Amino acid sequence: MTRHPHVWMGLLLWSIFSQAQAAWTVNMAPGATQISNAVFDLHMTIFWICVVIGIIVFGAMFWSMMMHRRSTGQNAANFHENTRVEILWTIVPFLILVAMAVPATATLIKMYDSSESDIDIQVTGYQWKWHYKYLGQDVEFFSNLATPAEQINNQSAKGEHYLLEVDKPLVLPVDAKVRFLVTSADVIHSWWVPAFAVKRDAIPGFVNEAWTRVDKPGLYRGQCAELCGKDHGFMPIVVEVKSKPDYEAWLAERKAEAAQLKELTSKEWTQQELIERGDKVYHTACVACHQAEGQGLPPMFPALKGSKIATGPVADHLNIVFHGKPGTSMAAFGKQLSEVDIAAVVTYERNAWGNNKGDMVTPKQVLELKQAESQ
Amino acid sequence: MSAVIDDHGHADHAHGPAKGLMRWVLTTNHKDIGTLYLWFAFSMFLLGGSFAMVIRAELFQPGLQIVQPEFFNQMTTMHGLVMVFGAVMPAFVGLANWMIPLMIGAPDMALPRMNNFSFWLLPAAFLMLVSTLFTEGGGPNFGWTFYAPLSTTYAPESVTFFIFAIHLMGISSIMGAINVVATILNLRAPGMTLMKMPLFVWTWLITAFLLIAVMPVLAGCVTMMLMDIHFGTSFFSAAGGGDPVLFQHVFWFFGHPEVYIMILPAFGAVSSIIPAFSRKPLFGYTSMVYATAAIAFLSFIVWAHHMFVVGIPLVGELFFMYATLLIAVPTGVKVFNWASTMWQGSLTFETPMLFAVAFVILFSIGGFSGLMLAIAPADFQYQDTYFVVAHFHYVLVPGAIFGIFASAYYWLPKWTGHMYDETLGKLHFWLSFVGMNLAFFPMHFVGLAGMPRRIPDYNLQFADFNMVSSIGAFMFGTTQIFFLFIVIKTIRGGEPAPAKPWDGAEGLEWSVPSPAPYHTFTTPPEVK
Ligand code: HEM
Ligand SMILES: [Cu+2]
Ligand SMILES: [Cu+2]
């Protein structure tokens, strides 16, 4: 080690330099798809056009500011029009813009062609997480922010992917045309992954289409790009692109998990087991509004600690969690969580923070409610 | 000509201003009302600026330090609303009130009582809007664009007060605009043909028509929100058969002309200031007028460039991209004309000229990023990132705000009768210039690197530029208190200003003494 100090010095310098590079990024990245590369090229072309025009116009202005000052003894000329020049500088910019519009149009047409996809995925925005559903595959899940609250509140060091990490990433196969059907369950969100040059608004009641075909396996990160309320800054997107065999293996695993979950519903649960599971569910699905100690953020988000509903009849409690409260941000979790998770979180809420009701809701009860609804 | 008017203005003391507070409450004098508008706008500028300081303080470092996300959203929303409707628009109305009658040789605005009313609506509207910050549940938190359903189904209770405030501001703007149109079309001095009017008058005439056209659209938009919230309609709610995208179409049909409302009067002012300090007539007066009209017309057919990612059909996308690119042509013409006006002039750089030249250069930079945003496929990467925040601050701060500063320094001698302190003015300029660029240029970088707008916290990769940006913002913000000091100093004393303090300046306003008497042009001047 000590024999090659210059190597170590070099590595050190390189690491500082490359880190500095990352922190001081000044430009868009070309990305990982053909489309994103085409977009990057458009971006650079129009950028250089602007630079050239800027140099000419600002150059002329700086020239006047230097050479045509009164302090240099300059007498003002008196011209104030010149039809030929004026026509010229109307027509030339017009032609430049036409030249720019041509490649932009071509790229846009490609971006809009979402036909003949290999895989269809429904992307649904929720306050404040994403839901992914592999159409025709019986695989669906939520993707939540994974950065711990301590990092956000500066109680522990921030990781490299601070705010850009999730519990379950969206998984895609490499080199396949994936179509996204983007929608929302509440307010407008926008699903954006810069490396794919895909940004589509998720609008309640509408289904927007977008597509991508990723060239290289890897992890790609993005964020919600439309103000969607309190935690708009905290609903990242992570896409893991795998080789085809890995993707198939992953898909099979997810399907097995889904089957297992069905079994869990019929299992006999103890109260303690439900509370333990409910603790986790609460801290991913409910904590954003009702807060870690159940204290809520009144008046926007009510406290659950000691609340009338969380300490009242079980049926009412289950009902509000299952159906939500229309017209407020309390969503119908019956559509979002599994039977087990709903039973667990309700049981948890009834027994946490001194609510101490001592009772429980079983997954079977939730299933019955669900079945009664669908009849 | 001016001698005649002087005598008249001072001969008749019965026409002087009333004494005390009631002078300001009841005044129908265009100069008093102009002054009220300008002071109101400046206080709103400081208020909106202090909200921006809260935003920049929170974004100084990654992590949540000073405010919670809920309050952060209220700050961005209030900052945007206060700056747009409270600072920039009233400042331009103030300039119009002061200068349009002086520039066209009119004794006052055409509708003086309505003028008083349209001003006094504004403090009421903003008192109501800002007070919502102190209510339970907080103030508006859905961005100055208040997209439904975030601003309807999911809004805090205070949204109703927000809607009422917007209505009041809208009524005020419409009345102000009608007044401007009536004044310009009816009260011009004999010989002041339309094509002899200073460009500030022209750009304001066109701005007034834009206001009359789009403020009712905004009013319709918030009324539909009100109905959705309180009366069970579903204009913007998909669950009831409505359409959240309709909201955006209606909003931006108002919103895009609105951004030109915030810049056209500045174009006009700068078109007087640059010739004055270049000692050379404005290059291409006629093409300036036509370019302004073209911009105003095109501003009605580009609104969906704010909606490139909402999923409008391909043809729609292409149409709005082409129309937006087209608007760059008349804008370019204006910039080329200003540059040619300076060419072979005899330039000096007093404070108004410094602000005006910075206006041309920095506004053009905002125009360039606007051109980039117009390329729809590239906009998929820019939309709703800090690149957009950089873009609109480059057109609004060195555009609208520098235009207003340039106007203020240019006409302060006429308003107060004193010269401002040139050294302090230049210092104000340079601190603003450096602060503004430090604050907003790095926003281009973080935006391109992928930082979304309207977020209270961000990944570490954006940390360095955000810190630079915050430092620049604090510098720019503090400097504006210094401007307040300069203005007060000028009002209270200083070298007496002659009727025409700038040797290269043109226009009727310089034919009356400084400070301009309470009543001017009671007999119309003769324009050759
Ligand atoms: C004092 C200097 C200023 C600073 C430091 C500043 C800073 C900012 C920042 C950081 C944002 C982005 C907030 C976010 O997306 O999270 C913002 C938004 C905005 N600013 Fe400024 N700004 C300043 C002056 C102005 C002026 C003069 C205007 C205009 C007329 C203006 C109009 C806006 C608007 C319309 C928004 C968008 C608000 C929204 O997202 O709803 N700003 N400002
Ligand atoms: Cu969001
Ligand atoms: Cu626009």
CSV table of N, CA and C in Angstrom, one decimal, chain B residues 399-500:
chain,number,residue,atom,x,y,z
B,399,GLY,N,-37.0,40.9,-15.8
B,399,GLY,CA,-38.0,41.4,-16.7
B,399,GLY,C,-38.9,42.4,-16.0
B,400,ALA,N,-39.9,41.9,-15.4
B,400,ALA,CA,-40.9,42.8,-14.8
B,400,ALA,C,-40.3,43.7,-13.7
B,401,ILE,N,-39.5,43.1,-12.7
B,401,ILE,CA,-39.1,43.9,-11.6
B,401,ILE,C,-38.0,44.9,-12.0
B,402,PHE,N,-37.0,44.5,-12.8
B,402,PHE,CA,-36.0,45.4,-13.3
B,402,PHE,C,-36.6,46.5,-14.1
B,403,GLY,N,-37.6,46.1,-14.9
B,403,GLY,CA,-38.4,47.1,-15.7
B,403,GLY,C,-39.0,48.2,-14.8
B,404,ILE,N,-39.5,47.7,-13.7
B,404,ILE,CA,-40.2,48.6,-12.7
B,404,ILE,C,-39.1,49.5,-12.0
B,405,PHE,N,-38.0,48.9,-11.6
B,405,PHE,CA,-36.9,49.7,-11.0
B,405,PHE,C,-36.4,50.7,-12.0
B,406,ALA,N,-36.2,50.3,-13.2
B,406,ALA,CA,-35.7,51.3,-14.3
B,406,ALA,C,-36.7,52.4,-14.4
B,407,SER,N,-37.9,52.1,-14.4
B,407,SER,CA,-39.0,53.2,-14.5
B,407,SER,C,-38.9,54.1,-13.3
B,408,ALA,N,-38.8,53.4,-12.1
B,408,ALA,CA,-38.8,54.2,-10.9
B,408,ALA,C,-37.7,55.2,-10.9
B,409,TYR,N,-36.5,54.8,-11.2
B,409,TYR,CA,-35.3,55.7,-11.2
B,409,TYR,C,-35.5,56.8,-12.2
B,410,TYR,N,-36.0,56.4,-13.4
B,410,TYR,CA,-36.1,57.3,-14.5
B,410,TYR,C,-37.1,58.4,-14.2
B,411,TRP,N,-38.2,58.1,-13.5
B,411,TRP,CA,-39.2,59.1,-13.3
B,411,TRP,C,-39.3,59.6,-11.8
B,412,LEU,N,-38.4,59.1,-10.9
B,412,LEU,CA,-38.4,59.6,-9.6
B,412,LEU,C,-38.2,61.1,-9.5
B,413,PRO,N,-37.3,61.7,-10.3
B,413,PRO,CA,-37.1,63.1,-10.3
B,413,PRO,C,-38.4,63.8,-10.6
B,414,LYS,N,-39.2,63.3,-11.6
B,414,LYS,CA,-40.4,63.9,-11.9
B,414,LYS,C,-41.5,63.8,-10.8
B,415,TRP,N,-41.4,62.7,-10.1
B,415,TRP,CA,-42.4,62.4,-9.0
B,415,TRP,C,-42.1,63.2,-7.8
B,416,THR,N,-40.8,63.3,-7.4
B,416,THR,CA,-40.4,63.9,-6.1
B,416,THR,C,-39.8,65.3,-6.2
B,417,GLY,N,-39.4,65.6,-7.4
B,417,GLY,CA,-38.7,66.9,-7.6
B,417,GLY,C,-37.2,66.9,-7.1
B,418,HIS,N,-36.7,65.7,-6.7
B,418,HIS,CA,-35.3,65.6,-6.3
B,418,HIS,C,-34.7,64.5,-7.2
B,419,MET,N,-33.3,64.7,-7.3
B,419,MET,CA,-32.6,63.6,-8.0
B,419,MET,C,-32.3,62.6,-6.9
B,420,TYR,N,-32.4,61.3,-7.3
B,420,TYR,CA,-31.9,60.3,-6.3
B,420,TYR,C,-30.4,60.3,-6.3
B,421,ASP,N,-29.9,59.6,-5.3
B,421,ASP,CA,-28.4,59.5,-5.2
B,421,ASP,C,-27.8,58.5,-6.1
B,422,GLU,N,-27.1,59.0,-7.1
B,422,GLU,CA,-26.6,58.1,-8.2
B,422,GLU,C,-25.8,57.0,-7.7
B,423,THR,N,-24.9,57.3,-6.8
B,423,THR,CA,-24.0,56.2,-6.3
B,423,THR,C,-24.8,55.1,-5.6
B,424,LEU,N,-25.8,55.5,-4.8
B,424,LEU,CA,-26.6,54.5,-4.1
B,424,LEU,C,-27.4,53.7,-5.1
B,425,GLY,N,-27.9,54.4,-6.1
B,425,GLY,CA,-28.7,53.7,-7.2
B,425,GLY,C,-27.9,52.7,-7.9
B,426,LYS,N,-26.6,53.1,-8.2
B,426,LYS,CA,-25.8,52.1,-8.9
B,426,LYS,C,-25.5,50.9,-8.0
B,427,LEU,N,-25.3,51.2,-6.7
B,427,LEU,CA,-25.0,50.1,-5.7
B,427,LEU,C,-26.2,49.2,-5.7
B,428,HIS,N,-27.4,49.8,-5.6
B,428,HIS,CA,-28.6,49.0,-5.6
B,428,HIS,C,-28.7,48.1,-6.9
B,429,PHE,N,-28.3,48.7,-8.0
B,429,PHE,CA,-28.3,47.9,-9.2
B,429,PHE,C,-27.4,46.7,-9.1
B,430,TRP,N,-26.1,47.0,-8.8
B,430,TRP,CA,-25.1,45.9,-8.8
B,430,TRP,C,-25.4,44.8,-7.8
B,431,LEU,N,-25.9,45.2,-6.6
B,431,LEU,CA,-26.2,44.1,-5.7
B,431,LEU,C,-27.4,43.3,-6.2
B,432,SER,N,-28.4,44.0,-6.7
B,432,SER,CA,-29.5,43.2,-7.3
B,432,SER,C,-29.1,42.3,-8.4
B,433,PHE,N,-28.3,42.8,-9.3
B,433,PHE,CA,-27.8,42.1,-10.4
B,433,PHE,C,-27.1,40.8,-10.0
B,434,VAL,N,-26.1,41.0,-9.1
B,434,VAL,CA,-25.3,39.8,-8.7
B,434,VAL,C,-26.2,38.9,-7.9
B,435,GLY,N,-27.0,39.4,-7.0
B,435,GLY,CA,-27.8,38.5,-6.2
B,435,GLY,C,-28.8,37.7,-7.0
B,436,MET,N,-29.4,38.4,-7.9
B,436,MET,CA,-30.4,37.8,-8.8
B,436,MET,C,-29.8,36.6,-9.6
B,437,ASN,N,-28.7,36.9,-10.2
B,437,ASN,CA,-28.1,35.8,-11.0
B,437,ASN,C,-27.6,34.7,-10.1
B,438,LEU,N,-27.0,35.0,-9.0
B,438,LEU,CA,-26.6,33.9,-8.1
B,438,LEU,C,-27.8,33.1,-7.6
B,439,ALA,N,-28.9,33.7,-7.4
B,439,ALA,CA,-30.1,33.0,-6.9
B,439,ALA,C,-30.7,32.2,-8.0
B,440,PHE,N,-30.8,32.7,-9.2
B,440,PHE,CA,-31.6,32.0,-10.2
B,440,PHE,C,-30.8,31.2,-11.3
B,441,PHE,N,-29.6,31.6,-11.5
B,441,PHE,CA,-28.9,30.8,-12.6
B,441,PHE,C,-28.7,29.3,-12.1
B,442,PRO,N,-28.3,29.1,-10.9
B,442,PRO,CA,-28.1,27.7,-10.5
B,442,PRO,C,-29.4,26.8,-10.6
B,443,MET,N,-30.5,27.5,-10.6
B,443,MET,CA,-31.8,26.8,-10.7
B,443,MET,C,-31.9,26.1,-12.0
B,444,HIS,N,-31.3,26.6,-13.1
B,444,HIS,CA,-31.2,25.9,-14.3
B,444,HIS,C,-30.6,24.5,-14.2
B,445,PHE,N,-29.4,24.6,-13.5
B,445,PHE,CA,-28.6,23.3,-13.3
B,445,PHE,C,-29.4,22.3,-12.5
B,446,VAL,N,-29.9,22.6,-11.3
B,446,VAL,CA,-30.6,21.6,-10.6
B,446,VAL,C,-31.8,21.1,-11.3
B,447,GLY,N,-32.5,22.0,-12.0
B,447,GLY,CA,-33.7,21.6,-12.8
B,447,GLY,C,-33.3,20.5,-13.8
B,448,LEU,N,-32.2,20.8,-14.6
B,448,LEU,CA,-31.8,19.9,-15.6
B,448,LEU,C,-31.3,18.6,-15.0
B,449,ALA,N,-30.8,18.7,-13.8
B,449,ALA,CA,-30.3,17.4,-13.1
B,449,ALA,C,-31.5,16.7,-12.5
B,450,GLY,N,-32.7,17.2,-12.5
B,450,GLY,CA,-33.8,16.4,-12.1
B,450,GLY,C,-34.5,16.9,-10.9
B,451,MET,N,-34.3,18.1,-10.4
B,451,MET,CA,-35.0,18.5,-9.2
B,451,MET,C,-36.4,19.1,-9.5
B,452,PRO,N,-37.4,18.4,-9.0
B,452,PRO,CA,-38.8,19.0,-9.2
B,452,PRO,C,-39.0,20.3,-8.5
B,453,ARG,N,-39.9,21.1,-8.9
B,453,ARG,CA,-40.3,22.3,-8.2
B,453,ARG,C,-41.3,22.0,-7.1
B,454,ARG,N,-41.5,23.0,-6.2
B,454,ARG,CA,-42.5,22.9,-5.1
B,454,ARG,C,-42.2,21.7,-4.2
B,455,ILE,N,-40.9,21.5,-3.9
B,455,ILE,CA,-40.6,20.5,-2.9
B,455,ILE,C,-39.7,21.1,-1.8
B,456,PRO,N,-40.0,20.7,-0.5
B,456,PRO,CA,-39.3,21.3,0.6
B,456,PRO,C,-38.0,20.7,0.9
B,457,ASP,N,-37.7,19.6,0.3
B,457,ASP,CA,-36.5,18.8,0.6
B,457,ASP,C,-36.0,18.1,-0.6
B,458,TYR,N,-34.7,17.8,-0.7
B,458,TYR,CA,-34.2,17.2,-1.9
B,458,TYR,C,-33.0,16.3,-1.7
B,459,ASN,N,-32.7,15.5,-2.7
B,459,ASN,CA,-31.5,14.6,-2.7
B,459,ASN,C,-30.2,15.4,-2.5
B,460,LEU,N,-29.2,14.8,-2.0
B,460,LEU,CA,-27.9,15.5,-1.7
B,460,LEU,C,-27.3,16.0,-3.0
B,461,GLN,N,-27.5,15.4,-4.1
B,461,GLN,CA,-26.9,15.8,-5.3
B,461,GLN,C,-27.2,17.2,-5.7
B,462,PHE,N,-28.3,17.8,-5.2
B,462,PHE,CA,-28.7,19.1,-5.5
B,462,PHE,C,-28.3,20.1,-4.4
B,463,ALA,N,-27.5,19.6,-3.4
B,463,ALA,CA,-27.3,20.5,-2.2
B,463,ALA,C,-26.5,21.7,-2.6
B,464,ASP,N,-25.4,21.5,-3.3
B,464,ASP,CA,-24.4,22.7,-3.4
B,464,ASP,C,-25.1,23.8,-4.2
B,465,PHE,N,-25.7,23.6,-5.3
B,465,PHE,CA,-26.3,24.7,-6.0
B,465,PHE,C,-27.5,25.3,-5.3
B,466,ASN,N,-28.2,24.5,-4.5
B,466,ASN,CA,-29.3,25.1,-3.7
B,466,ASN,C,-28.7,26.1,-2.7
B,467,MET,N,-27.6,25.7,-2.1
B,467,MET,CA,-27.0,26.7,-1.1
B,467,MET,C,-26.6,28.0,-1.8
B,468,VAL,N,-25.9,27.8,-3.0
B,468,VAL,CA,-25.6,29.0,-3.7
B,468,VAL,C,-26.8,29.9,-4.0
B,469,SER,N,-27.8,29.2,-4.4
B,469,SER,CA,-29.1,29.9,-4.8
B,469,SER,C,-29.7,30.6,-3.6
B,470,SER,N,-29.6,30.0,-2.4
B,470,SER,CA,-30.2,30.6,-1.3
B,470,SER,C,-29.4,31.9,-0.9
B,471,ILE,N,-28.0,31.7,-1.0
B,471,ILE,CA,-27.2,32.9,-0.6
B,471,ILE,C,-27.5,34.1,-1.6
B,472,GLY,N,-27.6,33.8,-2.9
B,472,GLY,CA,-28.0,34.8,-3.8
B,472,GLY,C,-29.3,35.4,-3.5
B,473,ALA,N,-30.3,34.6,-3.1
B,473,ALA,CA,-31.6,35.1,-2.8
B,473,ALA,C,-31.6,36.0,-1.6
B,474,PHE,N,-30.8,35.6,-0.5
B,474,PHE,CA,-30.8,36.5,0.6
B,474,PHE,C,-30.2,37.8,0.3
B,475,MET,N,-29.1,37.8,-0.6
B,475,MET,CA,-28.5,39.0,-1.0
B,475,MET,C,-29.5,39.9,-1.8
B,476,PHE,N,-30.2,39.3,-2.7
B,476,PHE,CA,-31.2,40.0,-3.5
B,476,PHE,C,-32.3,40.6,-2.6
B,477,GLY,N,-32.7,39.8,-1.7
B,477,GLY,CA,-33.8,40.2,-0.8
B,477,GLY,C,-33.4,41.4,0.1
B,478,THR,N,-32.3,41.3,0.7
B,478,THR,CA,-31.8,42.4,1.6
B,478,THR,C,-31.6,43.7,0.8
B,479,THR,N,-31.1,43.5,-0.4
B,479,THR,CA,-30.9,44.7,-1.2
B,479,THR,C,-32.1,45.6,-1.4
B,480,GLN,N,-33.3,44.9,-1.4
B,480,GLN,CA,-34.5,45.7,-1.7
B,480,GLN,C,-34.9,46.6,-0.6
B,481,ILE,N,-34.4,46.3,0.6
B,481,ILE,CA,-34.7,47.2,1.7
B,481,ILE,C,-33.9,48.4,1.5
B,482,PHE,N,-32.7,48.3,0.9
B,482,PHE,CA,-31.9,49.4,0.6
B,482,PHE,C,-32.5,50.3,-0.4
B,483,PHE,N,-33.3,49.7,-1.3
B,483,PHE,CA,-34.0,50.5,-2.3
B,483,PHE,C,-35.0,51.4,-1.6
B,484,LEU,N,-35.7,50.8,-0.6
B,484,LEU,CA,-36.7,51.6,0.2
B,484,LEU,C,-36.0,52.8,0.8
B,485,PHE,N,-34.8,52.6,1.3
B,485,PHE,CA,-34.0,53.7,1.9
B,485,PHE,C,-33.7,54.8,0.8
B,486,ILE,N,-33.3,54.3,-0.4
B,486,ILE,CA,-33.0,55.3,-1.5
B,486,ILE,C,-34.2,56.1,-1.8
B,487,VAL,N,-35.3,55.5,-1.9
B,487,VAL,CA,-36.5,56.2,-2.3
B,487,VAL,C,-36.9,57.2,-1.3
B,488,ILE,N,-36.9,56.8,0.0
B,488,ILE,CA,-37.3,57.7,1.1
B,488,ILE,C,-36.3,58.9,1.1
B,489,LYS,N,-35.0,58.6,0.9
B,489,LYS,CA,-34.1,59.7,0.9
B,489,LYS,C,-34.4,60.7,-0.2
B,490,THR,N,-34.7,60.2,-1.4
B,490,THR,CA,-35.0,61.0,-2.5
B,490,THR,C,-36.3,61.9,-2.3
B,491,ILE,N,-37.3,61.3,-1.6
B,491,ILE,CA,-38.5,62.1,-1.3
B,491,ILE,C,-38.2,63.2,-0.4
B,492,ARG,N,-37.3,62.9,0.6
B,492,ARG,CA,-37.1,63.9,1.7
B,492,ARG,C,-36.1,65.0,1.3
B,493,GLY,N,-35.3,64.7,0.3
B,493,GLY,CA,-34.4,65.8,-0.1
B,493,GLY,C,-33.5,65.4,-1.3
B,494,GLY,N,-32.5,66.1,-1.5
B,494,GLY,CA,-31.6,65.8,-2.6
B,494,GLY,C,-31.6,67.0,-3.6
B,495,GLU,N,-30.7,66.9,-4.5
B,495,GLU,CA,-30.5,67.9,-5.5
B,495,GLU,C,-31.8,68.1,-6.2
B,496,PRO,N,-32.3,69.4,-6.3
B,496,PRO,CA,-33.5,69.7,-7.0
B,496,PRO,C,-33.5,69.2,-8.5
B,497,ALA,N,-34.5,68.6,-8.9
B,497,ALA,CA,-34.5,68.1,-10.3
B,497,ALA,C,-35.1,69.2,-11.3
B,498,PRO,N,-34.4,69.4,-12.4
B,498,PRO,CA,-35.0,70.2,-13.4
B,498,PRO,C,-36.2,69.6,-14.1
B,499,ALA,N,-36.9,70.3,-14.9
B,499,ALA,CA,-38.1,69.7,-15.6
B,499,ALA,C,-37.7,68.5,-16.4
B,500,LYS,N,-36.5,68.6,-17.0
B,500,LYS,CA,-36.0,67.5,-17.8
B,500,LYS,C,-34.6,67.1,-17.3
